[in-house]
XYZ file of C-alpha atoms in Angstrom:
317
model
C 0.000 0.000 0.000
C 1.578 3.355 -0.991
C 2.255 5.935 1.688
C -0.537 8.307 0.643
C -3.076 5.490 1.078
C -1.502 4.390 4.363
C -1.952 7.863 5.823
C -5.716 7.576 5.229
C -6.073 3.871 6.029
C -8.694 3.623 8.787
C -10.419 0.238 8.559
C -13.609 -0.597 10.409
C -13.015 -1.979 13.885
C -14.430 -5.311 15.048
C -15.018 -4.998 18.765
C -16.927 -7.188 21.264
C -19.776 -5.556 23.142
C -18.272 -6.303 26.557
C -14.795 -4.972 25.705
C -14.767 -2.259 28.372
C -16.374 -4.355 31.103
C -13.913 -7.187 30.376
C -10.951 -4.884 30.939
C -12.525 -3.045 33.887
C -13.067 -6.356 35.686
C -9.581 -7.617 34.851
C -7.834 -4.492 36.116
C -10.003 -4.210 39.229
C -9.172 -7.797 40.141
C -5.455 -7.128 39.698
C -5.520 -3.966 41.785
C -7.519 -5.643 44.540
C -4.958 -8.471 44.691
C -1.899 -6.202 44.709
C 0.644 -6.168 47.508
C 3.351 -3.600 48.226
C 6.099 -3.544 45.579
C 9.699 -4.252 46.553
C 12.666 -2.162 45.371
C 15.946 -3.786 46.407
C 19.085 -1.755 45.723
C 21.542 -3.655 43.553
C 25.282 -3.478 44.175
C 26.420 -2.759 40.617
C 29.503 -1.317 38.922
C 27.463 1.457 37.304
C 28.480 4.866 38.624
C 25.887 7.180 37.025
C 22.720 5.364 38.149
C 21.250 3.668 41.172
C 19.799 0.276 40.229
C 16.941 -1.493 42.002
C 15.697 -5.034 41.524
C 11.918 -4.621 41.380
C 9.100 -7.017 42.204
C 5.507 -5.804 41.878
C 2.040 -7.335 41.637
C 0.707 -7.784 38.118
C -2.194 -9.818 36.778
C -4.212 -11.425 39.633
C -1.527 -10.271 42.076
C 1.144 -12.459 40.460
C 4.757 -11.248 40.893
C 6.445 -9.403 38.023
C 10.132 -8.502 37.957
C 11.847 -5.426 36.573
C 14.781 -3.068 36.900
C 14.456 0.507 38.112
C 17.296 2.837 37.130
C 17.426 6.287 38.742
C 20.071 8.849 37.731
C 22.504 9.338 40.576
C 23.005 12.782 42.151
C 19.442 13.882 41.413
C 16.821 15.167 43.839
C 13.067 15.172 43.941
C 10.538 13.473 41.689
C 11.712 12.737 38.149
C 9.924 12.021 34.912
C 9.782 8.269 34.336
C 9.803 6.058 31.245
C 8.481 2.502 31.505
C 10.105 0.293 28.863
C 8.319 -2.701 27.326
C 10.271 -5.442 25.606
C 10.044 -7.179 22.231
C 8.898 -10.742 21.602
C 10.860 -13.479 23.398
C 12.884 -10.894 25.343
C 13.275 -10.414 29.083
C 14.612 -7.676 31.331
C 18.222 -8.851 30.753
C 20.840 -7.009 32.886
C 20.716 -3.385 34.041
C 23.608 -2.174 31.879
C 21.534 -2.986 28.778
C 19.147 -0.154 29.733
C 21.086 3.075 30.230
C 19.568 5.264 27.498
C 16.790 6.880 29.529
C 18.652 7.344 32.805
C 21.481 8.977 30.821
C 18.922 11.544 29.665
C 17.746 12.250 33.211
C 14.693 9.997 33.496
C 13.838 7.337 36.016
C 13.440 4.143 33.982
C 11.463 1.026 34.840
C 12.230 -1.951 32.596
C 9.314 -4.354 32.983
C 10.104 -8.033 32.546
C 7.872 -10.118 30.249
C 6.141 -13.018 31.977
C 7.223 -16.403 30.637
C 9.547 -14.900 28.016
C 13.269 -14.211 27.995
C 14.799 -17.552 27.007
C 15.546 -17.052 23.323
C 16.639 -13.567 22.245
C 19.620 -13.164 24.572
C 17.612 -10.837 26.842
C 17.149 -13.169 29.794
C 13.871 -13.054 31.718
C 13.075 -13.625 35.396
C 9.247 -13.679 35.589
C 7.131 -16.830 35.436
C 3.748 -17.096 33.745
C 1.980 -19.259 36.349
C -1.342 -19.325 34.512
C -0.805 -21.545 31.454
C -4.094 -23.175 30.532
C -2.641 -26.367 29.150
C -4.762 -26.195 25.991
C -3.184 -26.870 22.581
C -0.963 -24.114 21.239
C 1.762 -23.439 18.696
C 5.239 -22.926 20.170
C 5.632 -19.358 21.409
C 3.118 -17.146 23.211
C 0.721 -15.847 20.580
C -1.667 -18.818 20.766
C -1.394 -19.565 24.493
C -4.975 -19.765 25.778
C -6.260 -18.269 22.518
C -9.689 -19.907 22.527
C -10.984 -17.761 25.380
C -10.262 -14.081 26.186
C -10.203 -14.970 29.898
C -7.302 -17.395 29.456
C -5.357 -15.614 26.701
C -1.705 -14.878 27.437
C -1.896 -11.179 26.559
C -4.642 -10.578 29.109
C -2.001 -11.245 31.717
C 0.818 -9.310 30.037
C -1.283 -6.203 29.329
C -2.491 -6.210 32.931
C 1.101 -6.411 34.196
C 1.906 -3.352 32.088
C -1.015 -1.300 33.417
C -0.035 -2.205 36.962
C 3.530 -1.029 36.246
C 2.135 2.480 35.709
C 0.230 2.292 39.008
C 3.426 1.285 40.791
C 5.619 3.983 39.301
C 3.071 6.733 39.872
C 3.240 5.876 43.569
C 7.068 5.811 43.766
C 8.526 8.720 45.782
C 11.231 9.453 43.183
C 8.741 9.670 40.291
C 6.510 12.570 39.304
C 3.129 10.844 38.791
C 2.137 13.416 36.162
C 5.205 12.709 34.020
C 5.058 8.945 33.419
C 5.668 7.717 29.858
C 5.429 4.235 28.363
C 7.563 3.048 25.462
C 8.414 -0.039 23.455
C 9.057 -1.557 20.060
C 7.440 -4.510 18.289
C 5.717 -6.530 21.050
C 6.789 -3.754 23.419
C 5.154 -1.216 21.120
C 1.936 -3.216 21.147
C 2.041 -3.400 24.943
C 2.724 0.355 25.222
C -0.269 1.016 22.955
C -2.442 -1.260 25.100
C -1.430 0.659 28.219
C -2.342 3.934 26.513
C -5.818 2.525 25.863
C -6.280 1.173 29.385
C -4.492 3.745 31.562
C -5.553 7.376 31.019
C -3.488 10.472 31.639
C 0.000 9.366 30.648
C 2.510 12.096 29.864
C 3.120 10.344 26.560
C 3.451 7.005 24.826
C 6.184 5.984 22.357
C 5.061 3.177 20.056
C 7.655 1.813 17.639
C 6.826 -0.669 14.833
C 4.030 -2.104 17.000
C 2.977 -5.745 16.998
C -0.578 -6.916 17.835
C -2.380 -4.348 15.652
C -5.045 -5.078 13.004
C -4.221 -8.696 13.722
C -6.511 -10.440 11.278
C -5.141 -8.434 8.359
C -1.587 -9.145 9.522
C -2.221 -12.886 9.377
C -3.558 -12.492 5.831
C -0.664 -10.493 4.365
C 2.495 -11.743 6.084
C 3.874 -15.196 6.801
C 6.568 -13.796 9.107
C 6.882 -14.795 12.744
C 5.263 -14.246 15.229
C 1.987 -13.762 13.290
C 2.723 -17.089 11.601
C 2.001 -18.747 14.961
C -1.669 -17.846 14.474
C -1.772 -19.080 10.879
C -0.043 -22.314 11.897
C -2.569 -22.808 14.679
C -5.507 -22.245 12.334
C -4.068 -24.546 9.699
C -4.648 -27.301 12.263
C -7.621 -25.958 14.242
C -9.575 -25.193 11.086
C -12.968 -24.760 12.726
C -11.724 -22.298 15.367
C -11.100 -19.317 13.085
C -13.923 -17.064 14.278
C -13.405 -17.925 17.955
C -9.695 -17.126 17.675
C -10.320 -13.717 16.136
C -13.065 -13.031 18.663
C -10.505 -13.581 21.407
C -7.939 -11.415 19.639
C -10.403 -8.538 19.288
C -10.050 -7.861 23.038
C -6.294 -7.381 22.578
C -6.021 -5.759 19.152
C -4.158 -2.469 19.239
C -6.689 -0.910 16.865
C -9.454 -1.274 19.459
C -7.236 -0.146 22.305
C -5.942 2.836 20.299
C -9.479 4.182 19.957
C -9.629 4.586 23.770
C -6.257 6.323 24.203
C -6.078 9.972 25.262
C -2.344 10.535 25.829
C 0.110 12.218 23.423
C 1.700 9.607 21.165
C 4.764 9.143 18.991
C 4.499 6.236 16.534
C 7.074 4.922 14.098
C 6.827 2.576 11.136
C 9.198 0.926 8.684
C 7.691 0.820 5.206
C 9.610 -2.382 4.427
C 8.534 -4.134 7.632
C 7.361 -7.674 6.853
C 6.922 -8.575 10.547
C 4.480 -5.803 11.465
C 3.195 -4.624 8.067
C 2.834 -0.846 7.668
C -0.919 -0.981 7.076
C -1.419 -2.595 10.485
C 0.587 0.180 12.161
C -1.283 2.951 10.336
C -4.611 1.300 11.211
C -3.785 1.724 14.907
C -2.374 5.222 14.415
C -5.390 6.454 12.467
C -7.772 5.123 15.131
C -5.662 6.535 17.991
C -7.970 8.665 20.143
C -5.744 11.627 21.016
C -5.284 14.548 18.636
C -1.714 15.043 19.845
C -0.018 12.295 17.857
C 2.662 11.963 15.207
C 4.033 9.224 12.965
C 7.716 8.936 12.032
C 8.109 7.061 8.751
C 11.307 5.181 7.900
C 10.899 4.574 4.195
C 13.626 1.972 3.705
C 13.551 0.318 7.114
C 12.156 -3.081 8.005
C 11.206 -4.241 11.471
C 14.323 -2.642 12.924
C 12.648 0.728 12.398
C 14.720 3.853 12.897
C 16.989 2.403 15.632
C 19.289 5.159 16.993
C 17.587 7.773 14.813
C 14.239 6.850 16.352
C 15.792 7.057 19.798
C 16.625 10.691 19.028
C 12.981 11.256 18.058
C 11.891 9.708 21.356
C 14.197 11.992 23.334
C 12.724 14.976 21.485
C 9.145 13.840 22.127
C 9.705 13.092 25.818
C 11.500 16.402 26.419
C 8.627 18.290 24.782
C 5.992 16.555 26.909
């Protein structure tokens, strides 16, 4: 699809009638089950930041790990960026995450439940709620026959709870909390924007989990290929699968977002096709939004150049 058509591409949304009540109940349950978070100072060799090993309550009160990096020699509440991680990644080690603290922000790196055993970014958070139903290897079809058991119900809830936790931290200004991520992390950041109002801003790079049905029809790249592989076997489950996915599709969540947003897209991205990204962007609810287009980039997006755009956006907001 050429760029001029992408800029106007705003497909109809398919949304279940109980979408909002489903998420209200899920988040209320998680908040009711929450316990006090733990921030344990880490003895590290880093000299410009203080590092804390974080444990907080996510979905259904289940423990989620993370790193909190706070610039050393700073006083008072700081703006905070919560980073969300790409598919198969985990929180890794603190020295992999210095970009935001170097710019003067507190930075929470949220671990990804059940992931972090493939990409080199090691994880530390279990996913204790596997349903045991048939699935393709990976996470995209885990519990996919029911919205209540679907993997991303748990991950999105963890991410919303991360905002709750950081807004309550004494070193964080609750009015200046941002969320950010790329690929899966971009999809999670977009979900948070739709479920958690009043963020200072959201930075959504080459997002996964948007306009999902179209993605499965136009790309055979992983991870969307997990869904097509599943449906090649479970041939009679097609409509139930996409009903489940409609609760988690970034297009539906984007329509509920009210925070300033910076998106980015690679026009040669075969993993998260550009039309799926523009579908979410064009449905995004806030007027204060912008799209950075990398014409000759694939799923890597703008990399360091996009980081500069993110610094600019965060400083402005």
